[in-house]
Coordinates of C-alpha atoms in Angstrom, one line a residue:
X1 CA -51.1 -35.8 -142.0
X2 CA -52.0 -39.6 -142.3
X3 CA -51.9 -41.2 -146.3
X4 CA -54.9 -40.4 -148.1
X5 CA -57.0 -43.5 -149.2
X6 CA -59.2 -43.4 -151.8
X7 CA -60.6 -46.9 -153.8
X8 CA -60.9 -45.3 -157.1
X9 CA -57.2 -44.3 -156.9
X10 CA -56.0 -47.5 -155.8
X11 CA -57.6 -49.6 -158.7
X12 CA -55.9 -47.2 -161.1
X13 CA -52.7 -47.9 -159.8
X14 CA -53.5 -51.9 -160.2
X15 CA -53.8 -51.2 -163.7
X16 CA -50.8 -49.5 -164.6
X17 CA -47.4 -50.7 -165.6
X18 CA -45.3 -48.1 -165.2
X19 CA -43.5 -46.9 -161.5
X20 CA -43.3 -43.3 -162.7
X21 CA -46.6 -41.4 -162.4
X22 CA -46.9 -42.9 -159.2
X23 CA -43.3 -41.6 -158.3
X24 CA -44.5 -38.1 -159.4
X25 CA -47.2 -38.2 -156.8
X26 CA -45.4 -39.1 -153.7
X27 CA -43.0 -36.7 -153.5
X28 CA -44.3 -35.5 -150.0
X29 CA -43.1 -37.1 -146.7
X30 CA -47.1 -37.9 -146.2
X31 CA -46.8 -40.1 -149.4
X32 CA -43.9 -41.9 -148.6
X33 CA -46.0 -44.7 -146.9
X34 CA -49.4 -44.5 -149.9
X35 CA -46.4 -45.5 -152.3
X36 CA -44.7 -48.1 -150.3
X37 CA -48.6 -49.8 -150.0
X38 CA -49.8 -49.1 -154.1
X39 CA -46.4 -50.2 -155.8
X40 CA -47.1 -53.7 -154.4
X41 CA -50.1 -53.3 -156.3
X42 CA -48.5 -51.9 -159.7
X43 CA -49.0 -54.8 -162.3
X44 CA -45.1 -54.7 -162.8
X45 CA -44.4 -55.7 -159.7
X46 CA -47.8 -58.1 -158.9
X47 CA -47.5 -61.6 -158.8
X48 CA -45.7 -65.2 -157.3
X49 CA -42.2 -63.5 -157.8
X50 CA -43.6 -60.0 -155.9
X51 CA -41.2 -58.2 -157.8
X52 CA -39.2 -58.6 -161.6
X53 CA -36.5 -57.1 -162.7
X54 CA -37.2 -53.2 -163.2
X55 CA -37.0 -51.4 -166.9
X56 CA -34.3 -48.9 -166.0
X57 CA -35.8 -46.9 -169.3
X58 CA -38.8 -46.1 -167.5
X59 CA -37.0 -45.1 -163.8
X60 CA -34.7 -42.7 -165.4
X61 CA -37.6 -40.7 -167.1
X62 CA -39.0 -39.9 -163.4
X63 CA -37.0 -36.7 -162.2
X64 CA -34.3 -36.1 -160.2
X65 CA -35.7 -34.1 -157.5
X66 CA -38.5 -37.4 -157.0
X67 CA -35.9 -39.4 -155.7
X68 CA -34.4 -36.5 -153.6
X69 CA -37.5 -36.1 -152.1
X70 CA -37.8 -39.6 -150.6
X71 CA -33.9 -39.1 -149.8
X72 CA -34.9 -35.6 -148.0
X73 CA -37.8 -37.6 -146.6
X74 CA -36.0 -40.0 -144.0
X75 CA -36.9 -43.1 -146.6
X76 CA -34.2 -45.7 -144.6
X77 CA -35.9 -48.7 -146.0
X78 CA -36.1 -49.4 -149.6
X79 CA -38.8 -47.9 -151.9
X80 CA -40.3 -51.4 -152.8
X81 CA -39.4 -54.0 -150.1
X82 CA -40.5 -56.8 -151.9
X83 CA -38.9 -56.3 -155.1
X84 CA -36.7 -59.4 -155.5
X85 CA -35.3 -58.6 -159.3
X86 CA -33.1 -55.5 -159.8
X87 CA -31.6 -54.3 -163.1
X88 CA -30.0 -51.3 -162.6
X89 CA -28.1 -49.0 -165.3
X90 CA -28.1 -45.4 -164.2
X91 CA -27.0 -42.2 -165.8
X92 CA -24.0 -40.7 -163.3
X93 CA -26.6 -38.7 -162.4
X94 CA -28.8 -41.4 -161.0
X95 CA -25.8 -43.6 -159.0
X96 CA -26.6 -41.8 -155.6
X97 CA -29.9 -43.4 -155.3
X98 CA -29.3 -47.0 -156.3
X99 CA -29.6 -47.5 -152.7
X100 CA -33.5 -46.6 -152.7
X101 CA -34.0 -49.9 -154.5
X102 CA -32.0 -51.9 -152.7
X103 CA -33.7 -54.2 -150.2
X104 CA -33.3 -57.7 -147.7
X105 CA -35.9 -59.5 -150.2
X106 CA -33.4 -58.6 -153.7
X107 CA -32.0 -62.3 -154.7
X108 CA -31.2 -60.8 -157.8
X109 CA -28.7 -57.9 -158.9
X110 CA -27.7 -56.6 -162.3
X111 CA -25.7 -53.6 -161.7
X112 CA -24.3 -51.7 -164.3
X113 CA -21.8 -48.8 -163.7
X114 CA -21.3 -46.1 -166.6
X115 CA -18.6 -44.4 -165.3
X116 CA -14.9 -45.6 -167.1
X117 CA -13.6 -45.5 -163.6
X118 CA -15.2 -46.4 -160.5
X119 CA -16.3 -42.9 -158.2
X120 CA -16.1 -42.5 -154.2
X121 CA -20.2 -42.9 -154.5
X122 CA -20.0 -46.2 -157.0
X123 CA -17.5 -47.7 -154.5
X124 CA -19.8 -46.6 -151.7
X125 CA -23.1 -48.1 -153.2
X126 CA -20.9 -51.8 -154.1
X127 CA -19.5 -51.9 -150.2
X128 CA -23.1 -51.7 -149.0
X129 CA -24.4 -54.3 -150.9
X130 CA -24.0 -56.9 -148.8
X131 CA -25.9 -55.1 -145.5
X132 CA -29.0 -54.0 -148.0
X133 CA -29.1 -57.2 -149.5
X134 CA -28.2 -60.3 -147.3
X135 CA -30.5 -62.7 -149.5
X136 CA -28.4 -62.4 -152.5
X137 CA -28.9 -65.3 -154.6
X138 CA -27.5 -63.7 -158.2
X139 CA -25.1 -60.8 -158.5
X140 CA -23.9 -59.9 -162.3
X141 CA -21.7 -56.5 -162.0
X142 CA -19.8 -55.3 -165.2
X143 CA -16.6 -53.9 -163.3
X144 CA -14.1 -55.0 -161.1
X145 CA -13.5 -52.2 -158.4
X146 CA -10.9 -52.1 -154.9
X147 CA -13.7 -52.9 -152.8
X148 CA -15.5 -55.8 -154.7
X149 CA -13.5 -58.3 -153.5
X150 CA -14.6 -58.0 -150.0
X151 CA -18.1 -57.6 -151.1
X152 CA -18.0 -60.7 -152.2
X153 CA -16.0 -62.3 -149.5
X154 CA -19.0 -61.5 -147.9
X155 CA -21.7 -62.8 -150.6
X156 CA -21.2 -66.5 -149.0
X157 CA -24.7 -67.7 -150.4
X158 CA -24.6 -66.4 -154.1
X159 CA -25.0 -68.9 -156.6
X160 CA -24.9 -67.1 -159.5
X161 CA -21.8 -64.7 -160.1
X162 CA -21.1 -62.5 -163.6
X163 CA -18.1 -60.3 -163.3
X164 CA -15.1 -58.7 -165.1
X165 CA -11.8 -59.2 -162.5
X166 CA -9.0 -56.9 -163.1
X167 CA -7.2 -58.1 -159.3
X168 CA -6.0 -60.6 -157.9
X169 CA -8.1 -60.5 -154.6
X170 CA -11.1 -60.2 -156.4
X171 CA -10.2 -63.7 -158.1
X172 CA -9.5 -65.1 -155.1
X173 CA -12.5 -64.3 -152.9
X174 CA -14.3 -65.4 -155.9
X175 CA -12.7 -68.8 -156.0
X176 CA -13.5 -69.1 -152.7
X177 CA -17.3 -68.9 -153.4
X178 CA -18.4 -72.5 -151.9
X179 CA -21.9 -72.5 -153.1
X180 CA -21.3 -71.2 -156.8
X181 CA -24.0 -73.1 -159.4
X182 CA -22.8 -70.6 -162.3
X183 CA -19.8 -68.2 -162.8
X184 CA -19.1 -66.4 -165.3
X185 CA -15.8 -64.6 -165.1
X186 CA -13.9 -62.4 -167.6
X187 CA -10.1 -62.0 -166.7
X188 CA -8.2 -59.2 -167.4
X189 CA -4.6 -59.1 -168.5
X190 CA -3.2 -57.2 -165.7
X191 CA -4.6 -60.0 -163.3
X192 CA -2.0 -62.1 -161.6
X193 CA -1.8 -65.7 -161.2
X194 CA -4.3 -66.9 -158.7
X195 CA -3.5 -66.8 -154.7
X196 CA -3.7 -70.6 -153.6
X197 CA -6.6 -70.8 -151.4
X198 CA -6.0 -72.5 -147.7
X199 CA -5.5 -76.4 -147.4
X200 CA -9.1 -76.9 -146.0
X201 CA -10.9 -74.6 -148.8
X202 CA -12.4 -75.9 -151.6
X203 CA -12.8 -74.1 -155.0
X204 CA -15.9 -74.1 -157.3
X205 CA -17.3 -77.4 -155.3
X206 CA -20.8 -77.0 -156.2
X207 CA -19.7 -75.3 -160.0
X208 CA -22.2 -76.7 -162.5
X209 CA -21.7 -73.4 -165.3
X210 CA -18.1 -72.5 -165.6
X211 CA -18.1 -69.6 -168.4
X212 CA -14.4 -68.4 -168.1
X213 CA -12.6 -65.6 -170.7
X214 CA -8.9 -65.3 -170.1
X215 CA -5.3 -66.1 -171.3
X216 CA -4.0 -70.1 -171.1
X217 CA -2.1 -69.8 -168.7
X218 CA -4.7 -68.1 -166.2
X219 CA -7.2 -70.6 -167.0
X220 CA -4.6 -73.5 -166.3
X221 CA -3.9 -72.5 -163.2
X222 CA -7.5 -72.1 -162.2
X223 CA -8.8 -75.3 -163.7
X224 CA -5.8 -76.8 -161.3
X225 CA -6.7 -75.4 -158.1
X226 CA -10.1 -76.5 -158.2
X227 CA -12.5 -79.3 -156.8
X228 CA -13.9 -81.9 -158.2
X229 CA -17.2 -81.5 -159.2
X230 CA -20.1 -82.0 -161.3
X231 CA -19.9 -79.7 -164.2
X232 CA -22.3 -79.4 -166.8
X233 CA -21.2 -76.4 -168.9
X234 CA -18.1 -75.4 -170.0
X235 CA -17.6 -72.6 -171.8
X236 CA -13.5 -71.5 -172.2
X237 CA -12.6 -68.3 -174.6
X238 CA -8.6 -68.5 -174.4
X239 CA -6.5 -66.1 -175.5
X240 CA -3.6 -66.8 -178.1
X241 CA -2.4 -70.6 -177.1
X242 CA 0.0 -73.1 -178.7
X243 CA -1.3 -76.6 -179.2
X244 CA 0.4 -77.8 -175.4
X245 CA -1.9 -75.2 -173.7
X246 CA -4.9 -76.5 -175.3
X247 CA -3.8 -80.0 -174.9
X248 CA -3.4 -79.3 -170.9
X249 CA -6.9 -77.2 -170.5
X250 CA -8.6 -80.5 -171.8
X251 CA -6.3 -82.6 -169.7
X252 CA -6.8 -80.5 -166.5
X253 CA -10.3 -80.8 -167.0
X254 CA -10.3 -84.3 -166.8
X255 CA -9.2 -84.4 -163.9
X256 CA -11.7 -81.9 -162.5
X257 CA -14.8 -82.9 -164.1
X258 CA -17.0 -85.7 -163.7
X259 CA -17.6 -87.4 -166.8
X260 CA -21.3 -88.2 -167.3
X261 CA -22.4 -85.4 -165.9
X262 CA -20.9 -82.4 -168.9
X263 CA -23.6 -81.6 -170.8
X264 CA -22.0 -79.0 -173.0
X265 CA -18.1 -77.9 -173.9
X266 CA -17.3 -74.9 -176.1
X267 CA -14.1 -73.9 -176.6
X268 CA -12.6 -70.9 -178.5
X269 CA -9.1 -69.8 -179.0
X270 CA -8.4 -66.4 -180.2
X271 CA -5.7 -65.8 -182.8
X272 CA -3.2 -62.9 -182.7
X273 CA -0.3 -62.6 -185.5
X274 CA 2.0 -61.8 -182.8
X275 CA 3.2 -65.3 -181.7
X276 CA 4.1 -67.9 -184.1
X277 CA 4.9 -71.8 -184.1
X278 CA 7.7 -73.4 -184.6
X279 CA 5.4 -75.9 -186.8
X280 CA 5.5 -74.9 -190.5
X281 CA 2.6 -72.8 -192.0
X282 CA 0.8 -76.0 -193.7
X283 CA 1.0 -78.2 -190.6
X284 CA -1.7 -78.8 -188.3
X285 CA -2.4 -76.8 -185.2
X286 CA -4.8 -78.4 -183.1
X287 CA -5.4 -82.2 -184.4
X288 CA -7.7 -85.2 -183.4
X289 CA -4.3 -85.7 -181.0
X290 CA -4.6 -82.8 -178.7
X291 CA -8.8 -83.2 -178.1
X292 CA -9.3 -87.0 -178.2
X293 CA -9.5 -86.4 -174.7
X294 CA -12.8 -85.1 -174.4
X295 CA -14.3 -88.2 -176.1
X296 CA -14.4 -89.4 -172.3
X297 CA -17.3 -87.0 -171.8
X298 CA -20.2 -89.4 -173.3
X299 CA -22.8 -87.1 -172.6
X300 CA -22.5 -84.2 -174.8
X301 CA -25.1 -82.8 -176.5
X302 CA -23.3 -79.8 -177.4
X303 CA -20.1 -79.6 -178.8
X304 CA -18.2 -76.2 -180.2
X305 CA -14.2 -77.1 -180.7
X306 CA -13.2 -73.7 -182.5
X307 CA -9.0 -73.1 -182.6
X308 CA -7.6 -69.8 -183.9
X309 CA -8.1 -70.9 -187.5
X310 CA -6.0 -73.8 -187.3
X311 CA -8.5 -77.7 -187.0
X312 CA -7.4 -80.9 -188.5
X313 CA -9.4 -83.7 -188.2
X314 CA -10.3 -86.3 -190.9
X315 CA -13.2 -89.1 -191.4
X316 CA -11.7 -91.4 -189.0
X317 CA -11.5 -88.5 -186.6
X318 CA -15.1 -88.0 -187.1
X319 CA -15.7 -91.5 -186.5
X320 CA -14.2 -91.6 -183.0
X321 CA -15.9 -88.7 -182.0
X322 CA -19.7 -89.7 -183.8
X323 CA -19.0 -92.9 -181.0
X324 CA -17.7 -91.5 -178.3
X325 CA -21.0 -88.7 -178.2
X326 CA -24.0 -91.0 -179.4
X327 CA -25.9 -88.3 -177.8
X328 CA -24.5 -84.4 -179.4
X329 CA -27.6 -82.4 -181.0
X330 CA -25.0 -79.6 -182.1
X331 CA -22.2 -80.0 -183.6
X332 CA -19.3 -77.3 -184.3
X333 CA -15.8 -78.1 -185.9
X334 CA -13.4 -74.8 -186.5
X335 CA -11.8 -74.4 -189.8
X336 CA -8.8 -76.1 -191.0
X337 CA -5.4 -74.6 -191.9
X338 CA -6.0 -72.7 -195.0
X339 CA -3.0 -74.6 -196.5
X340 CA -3.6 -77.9 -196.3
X341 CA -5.7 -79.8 -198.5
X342 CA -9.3 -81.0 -196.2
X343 CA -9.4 -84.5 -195.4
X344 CA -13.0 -84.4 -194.3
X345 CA -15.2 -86.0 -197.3
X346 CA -18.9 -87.0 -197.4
X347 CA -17.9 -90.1 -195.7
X348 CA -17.3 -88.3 -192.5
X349 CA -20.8 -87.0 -192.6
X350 CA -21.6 -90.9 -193.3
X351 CA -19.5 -91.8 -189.6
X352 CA -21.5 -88.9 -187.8
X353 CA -25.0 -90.1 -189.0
X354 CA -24.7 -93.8 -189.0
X355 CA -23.2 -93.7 -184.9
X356 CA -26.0 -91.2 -184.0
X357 CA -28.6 -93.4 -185.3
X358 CA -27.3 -96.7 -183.7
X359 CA -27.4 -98.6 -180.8
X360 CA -23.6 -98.8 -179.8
X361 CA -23.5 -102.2 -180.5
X362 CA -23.8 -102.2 -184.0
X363 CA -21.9 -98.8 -184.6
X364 CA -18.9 -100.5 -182.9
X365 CA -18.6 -102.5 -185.7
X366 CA -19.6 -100.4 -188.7
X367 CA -17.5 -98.9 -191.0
X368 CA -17.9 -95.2 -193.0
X369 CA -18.7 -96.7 -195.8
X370 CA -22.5 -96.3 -197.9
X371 CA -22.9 -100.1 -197.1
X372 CA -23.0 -99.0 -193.7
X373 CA -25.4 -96.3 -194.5
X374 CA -27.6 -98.2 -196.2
X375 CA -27.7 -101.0 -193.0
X376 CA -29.2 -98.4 -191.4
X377 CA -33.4 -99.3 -191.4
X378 CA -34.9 -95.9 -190.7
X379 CA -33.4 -95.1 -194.0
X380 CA -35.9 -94.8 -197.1
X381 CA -33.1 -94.0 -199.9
X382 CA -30.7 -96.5 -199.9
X383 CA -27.6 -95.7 -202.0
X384 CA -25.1 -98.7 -203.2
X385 CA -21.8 -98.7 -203.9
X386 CA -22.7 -99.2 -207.9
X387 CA -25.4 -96.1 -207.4
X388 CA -24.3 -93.0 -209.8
X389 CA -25.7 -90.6 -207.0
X390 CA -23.5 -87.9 -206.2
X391 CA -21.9 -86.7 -202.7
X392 CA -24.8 -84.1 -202.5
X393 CA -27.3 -86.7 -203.3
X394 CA -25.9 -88.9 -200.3
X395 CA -25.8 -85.8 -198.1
X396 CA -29.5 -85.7 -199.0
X397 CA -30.1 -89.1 -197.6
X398 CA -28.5 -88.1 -194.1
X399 CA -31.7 -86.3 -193.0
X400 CA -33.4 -88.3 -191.1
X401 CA -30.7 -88.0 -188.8
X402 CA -29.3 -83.8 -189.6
X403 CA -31.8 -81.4 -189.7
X404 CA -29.3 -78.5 -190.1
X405 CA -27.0 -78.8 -192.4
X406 CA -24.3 -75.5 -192.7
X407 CA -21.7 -75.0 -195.2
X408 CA -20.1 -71.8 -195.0
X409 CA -19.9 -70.4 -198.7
X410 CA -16.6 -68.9 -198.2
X411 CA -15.5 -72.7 -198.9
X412 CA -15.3 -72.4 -202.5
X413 CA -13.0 -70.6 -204.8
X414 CA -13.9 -68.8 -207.9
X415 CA -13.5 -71.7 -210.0
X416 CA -15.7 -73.8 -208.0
X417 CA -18.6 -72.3 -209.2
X418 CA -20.5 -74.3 -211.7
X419 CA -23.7 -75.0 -211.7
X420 CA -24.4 -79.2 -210.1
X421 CA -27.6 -80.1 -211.6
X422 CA -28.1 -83.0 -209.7
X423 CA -27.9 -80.8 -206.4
X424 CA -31.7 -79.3 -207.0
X425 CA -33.1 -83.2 -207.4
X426 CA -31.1 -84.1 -204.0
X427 CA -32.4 -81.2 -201.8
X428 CA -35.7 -81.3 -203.2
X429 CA -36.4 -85.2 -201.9
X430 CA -34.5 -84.4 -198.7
X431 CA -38.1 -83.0 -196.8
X432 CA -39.5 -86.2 -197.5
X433 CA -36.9 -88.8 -196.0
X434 CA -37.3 -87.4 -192.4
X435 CA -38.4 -89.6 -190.0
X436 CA -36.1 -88.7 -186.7
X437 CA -34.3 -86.1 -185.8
X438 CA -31.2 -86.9 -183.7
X439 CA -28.8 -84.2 -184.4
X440 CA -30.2 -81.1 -184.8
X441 CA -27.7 -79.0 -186.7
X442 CA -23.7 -79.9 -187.9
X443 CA -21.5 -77.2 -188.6
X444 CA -18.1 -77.6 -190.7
X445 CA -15.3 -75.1 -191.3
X446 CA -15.6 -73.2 -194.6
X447 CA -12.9 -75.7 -195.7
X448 CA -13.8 -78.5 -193.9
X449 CA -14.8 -80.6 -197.1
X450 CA -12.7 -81.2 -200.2
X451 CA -13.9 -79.0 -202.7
X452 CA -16.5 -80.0 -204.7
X453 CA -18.7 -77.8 -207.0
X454 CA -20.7 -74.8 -205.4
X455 CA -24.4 -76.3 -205.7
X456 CA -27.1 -73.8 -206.3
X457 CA -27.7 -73.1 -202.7
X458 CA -25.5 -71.8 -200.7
X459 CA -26.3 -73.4 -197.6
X460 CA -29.3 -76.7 -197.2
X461 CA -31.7 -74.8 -194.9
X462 CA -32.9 -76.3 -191.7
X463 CA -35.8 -78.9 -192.1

């Protein structure tokens, strides 16, 4: 029996938003076809993209025997040909049909598996991935498995990878990935150091995101073995490291990376009370020393340098790096050791506003003093060295230039507490002093001043 037709029918199915009802209705082998034809037509899958990424709440309220019925029903090619954006998270129960939605025009593949381990039918569904869908642009995937690595061996046009790898083959193939724009990798600790690619192989050459999670060591080795290239983003979350691993992750990088083009560096370094320094408690971990390297990377405009606790830098630290990144909107500093006194003062604050409001001739030879502040024109309040303003009320005159302003309240102690009165006056003329935003928010450690008094706010709100 051909597909019925019927106009009234069609329009209703224009109108909806939701794949199930029309599921429900072709669960005969004469359907098969009407629903190929009307869910091109359902508004969730209408438009330029013909096809976005599917609400996986909605497919797994449409019954089980649905699905078996296009199975039983001979449907070879996928359910919705044109659907281009997958995001797949079924119940164990709904694994075995992942394959219904999987189709030659899908450029773009979340796929979740539930299950702690792998199954025979999970490994099953990954191998085929690369038959269904040979236009592949995006694949994000939660678990490494024993057959991912030669799916992706096989992936040799995806630019956009997301993936936990738990094997050393897996990292490999994935290194091997030519035309990679973004990766995002998270390494576990079982995995092995990395197999050197062949002579003639390049790694990452086209890399612009590198989002990496994984020991020092790991990440070292990596960062080595790859090709120059044009990086953008860098995003590193390293596990437990001593000041010479961090020191060679930046160095390595240099190497690696092409200077103007890095947009963006975070860096994060877990703690763990199992390893210790030989440094005393009250030294320094990670100083102005170990990251002056990345002052080479004039382009930044987003900056997050956050050590396992232990960050020393001082004014003239902040100096350095307010010249060498005329251009950061976001500015992140970790905490300093808890033992040592904070060398960071208001003056520091000074340094980052006066070289992000400058032309870098005239910051090269300023100095973090308020004279210097006040030599800056866009400036309405002008505080002298014989002003009786205090440090807040000078923080108060940085706002044309910081619009976000954070100071973690965990910075001061008990006795800290009393009440500024000149704190209110300072914050309450800070609205009216903007007149360009540069940097659009500075963050400090909850030590990262010396202690003055709490004021009444905890934090000076964004602006």
């Amino acid at each position: 029996m051909p597909p019925f037709e019927e106009p009234a029918l069609d329009y209703l199915w224009f109108q909806m938003d939701d794949l199930t009802p029309l599921l429900m209705c072709s669960q005969q082998r004469n359907c098969v076809l009407r629903f190929r034809i009307c869910a091109g037509w359902i508004r969730e899958f209408y438009g330029d993209s013909w096809g976005r990424l599917i609400n996986n709440t909605r497919l797994s309220t449409t019954p089980l025997h649905i699905y078996e019925a296009f199975v039983t029903a001979g449907a070879s090619s996928p359910l919705l040909p044109n659907l281009r954006y997958l995001g797949w998270e079924p119940d164990d129960d709904f694994v075995p049909y992942t394959p219904l939605f999987l189709g030659a025009k899908l450029i773009d593949l979340e796929l979740s598996i539930c299950s702690t381990t792998p199954t025979t039918t999970d490994h099953s569904i990954i191998s085929r991935i690369p038959a269904l869908c040979p236009s592949l642009l995006s694949l994000r995937i939660d678990r490494d498995s024993e057959v991912l690595s030669g799916v992706i061996s096989h992936l040799n046009i995806l630019r956009d990878l997301q993936v936990d790898i738990s094997t050393q083959a897996t990292l490999f193939h994935v290194m091997c990935l030519h035309a990679l724009h973004n990766v995002k990798l998270r390494l576990a600790p079982i995995v092995q150091s990395p197999i050197r690619p062949g002579r003639n192989v390049l790694v990452f050459p086209a890399l612009q995101n590198y989002s990496i999670t994984g020991s020092a060591s790991l990440l070292i080795e990596i960062i080595e073995l790859m090709s120059n290239c044009a990086l953008e983003v860098i995003d590193l979350n390293v596990g437990t490291s001593s000041v010479r691993d961090v020191r060679r992750i930046i160095w390595m990088l240099l190497y690696r990376c092409i200077y103007p083009s890095l947009k963006s560096f975070n860096l994060t370094v877990h703690s763990s009370q199992a390893v210790s320094y030989s440094a005393p408690p009250d030294s320094p971990i990670l100083t102005w020393y170990e990251i002056r390297g990345l002052s080479l990377f004039s382009n930044l405009s987003d900056v997050h340098i956050i050590p396992s606790g232990d960050l020393d830098v001082d004014d003239a630290a902040l100096w350095d790096l307010s010249k060498a990144w005329p251009r950061v909107a976001n500015l992140v500093l970790g905490p300093l050791p808890a033992l040592q006194e904070p060398k960071i003062t208001i003056q520091g604050l000074i340094a980052v506003a006066v070289c992000l409001a400058s032309a870098p001739t005239s910051v090269s030879t300023m100095k973090p003093s308020e004279a210097a502040l006040a030599s800056v024109g866009h400036l309405r309040h002008e505080p002298t060295e014989t002003s009786d303003l205090s440090p807040w009320d000078r923080a108060a005159a940085l706002y044309p230039i910081v619009s976000s302003l954070r100071m973690e309240e965990e910075a001061y102690h008990a006795e800290e507490q009393a009440p500024y009165s000149s704190t209110d006056r300072a914050l309450s003329g800070a609205g009216t002093m903007i007149d360009t935003l540069v940097t659009s928010e500075l963050t400090f450690s909850p030590n990262g001043f010396k202690p003055v008094p709490k004021p009444t706010h905890s934090c000076i709100p964004s602006l």
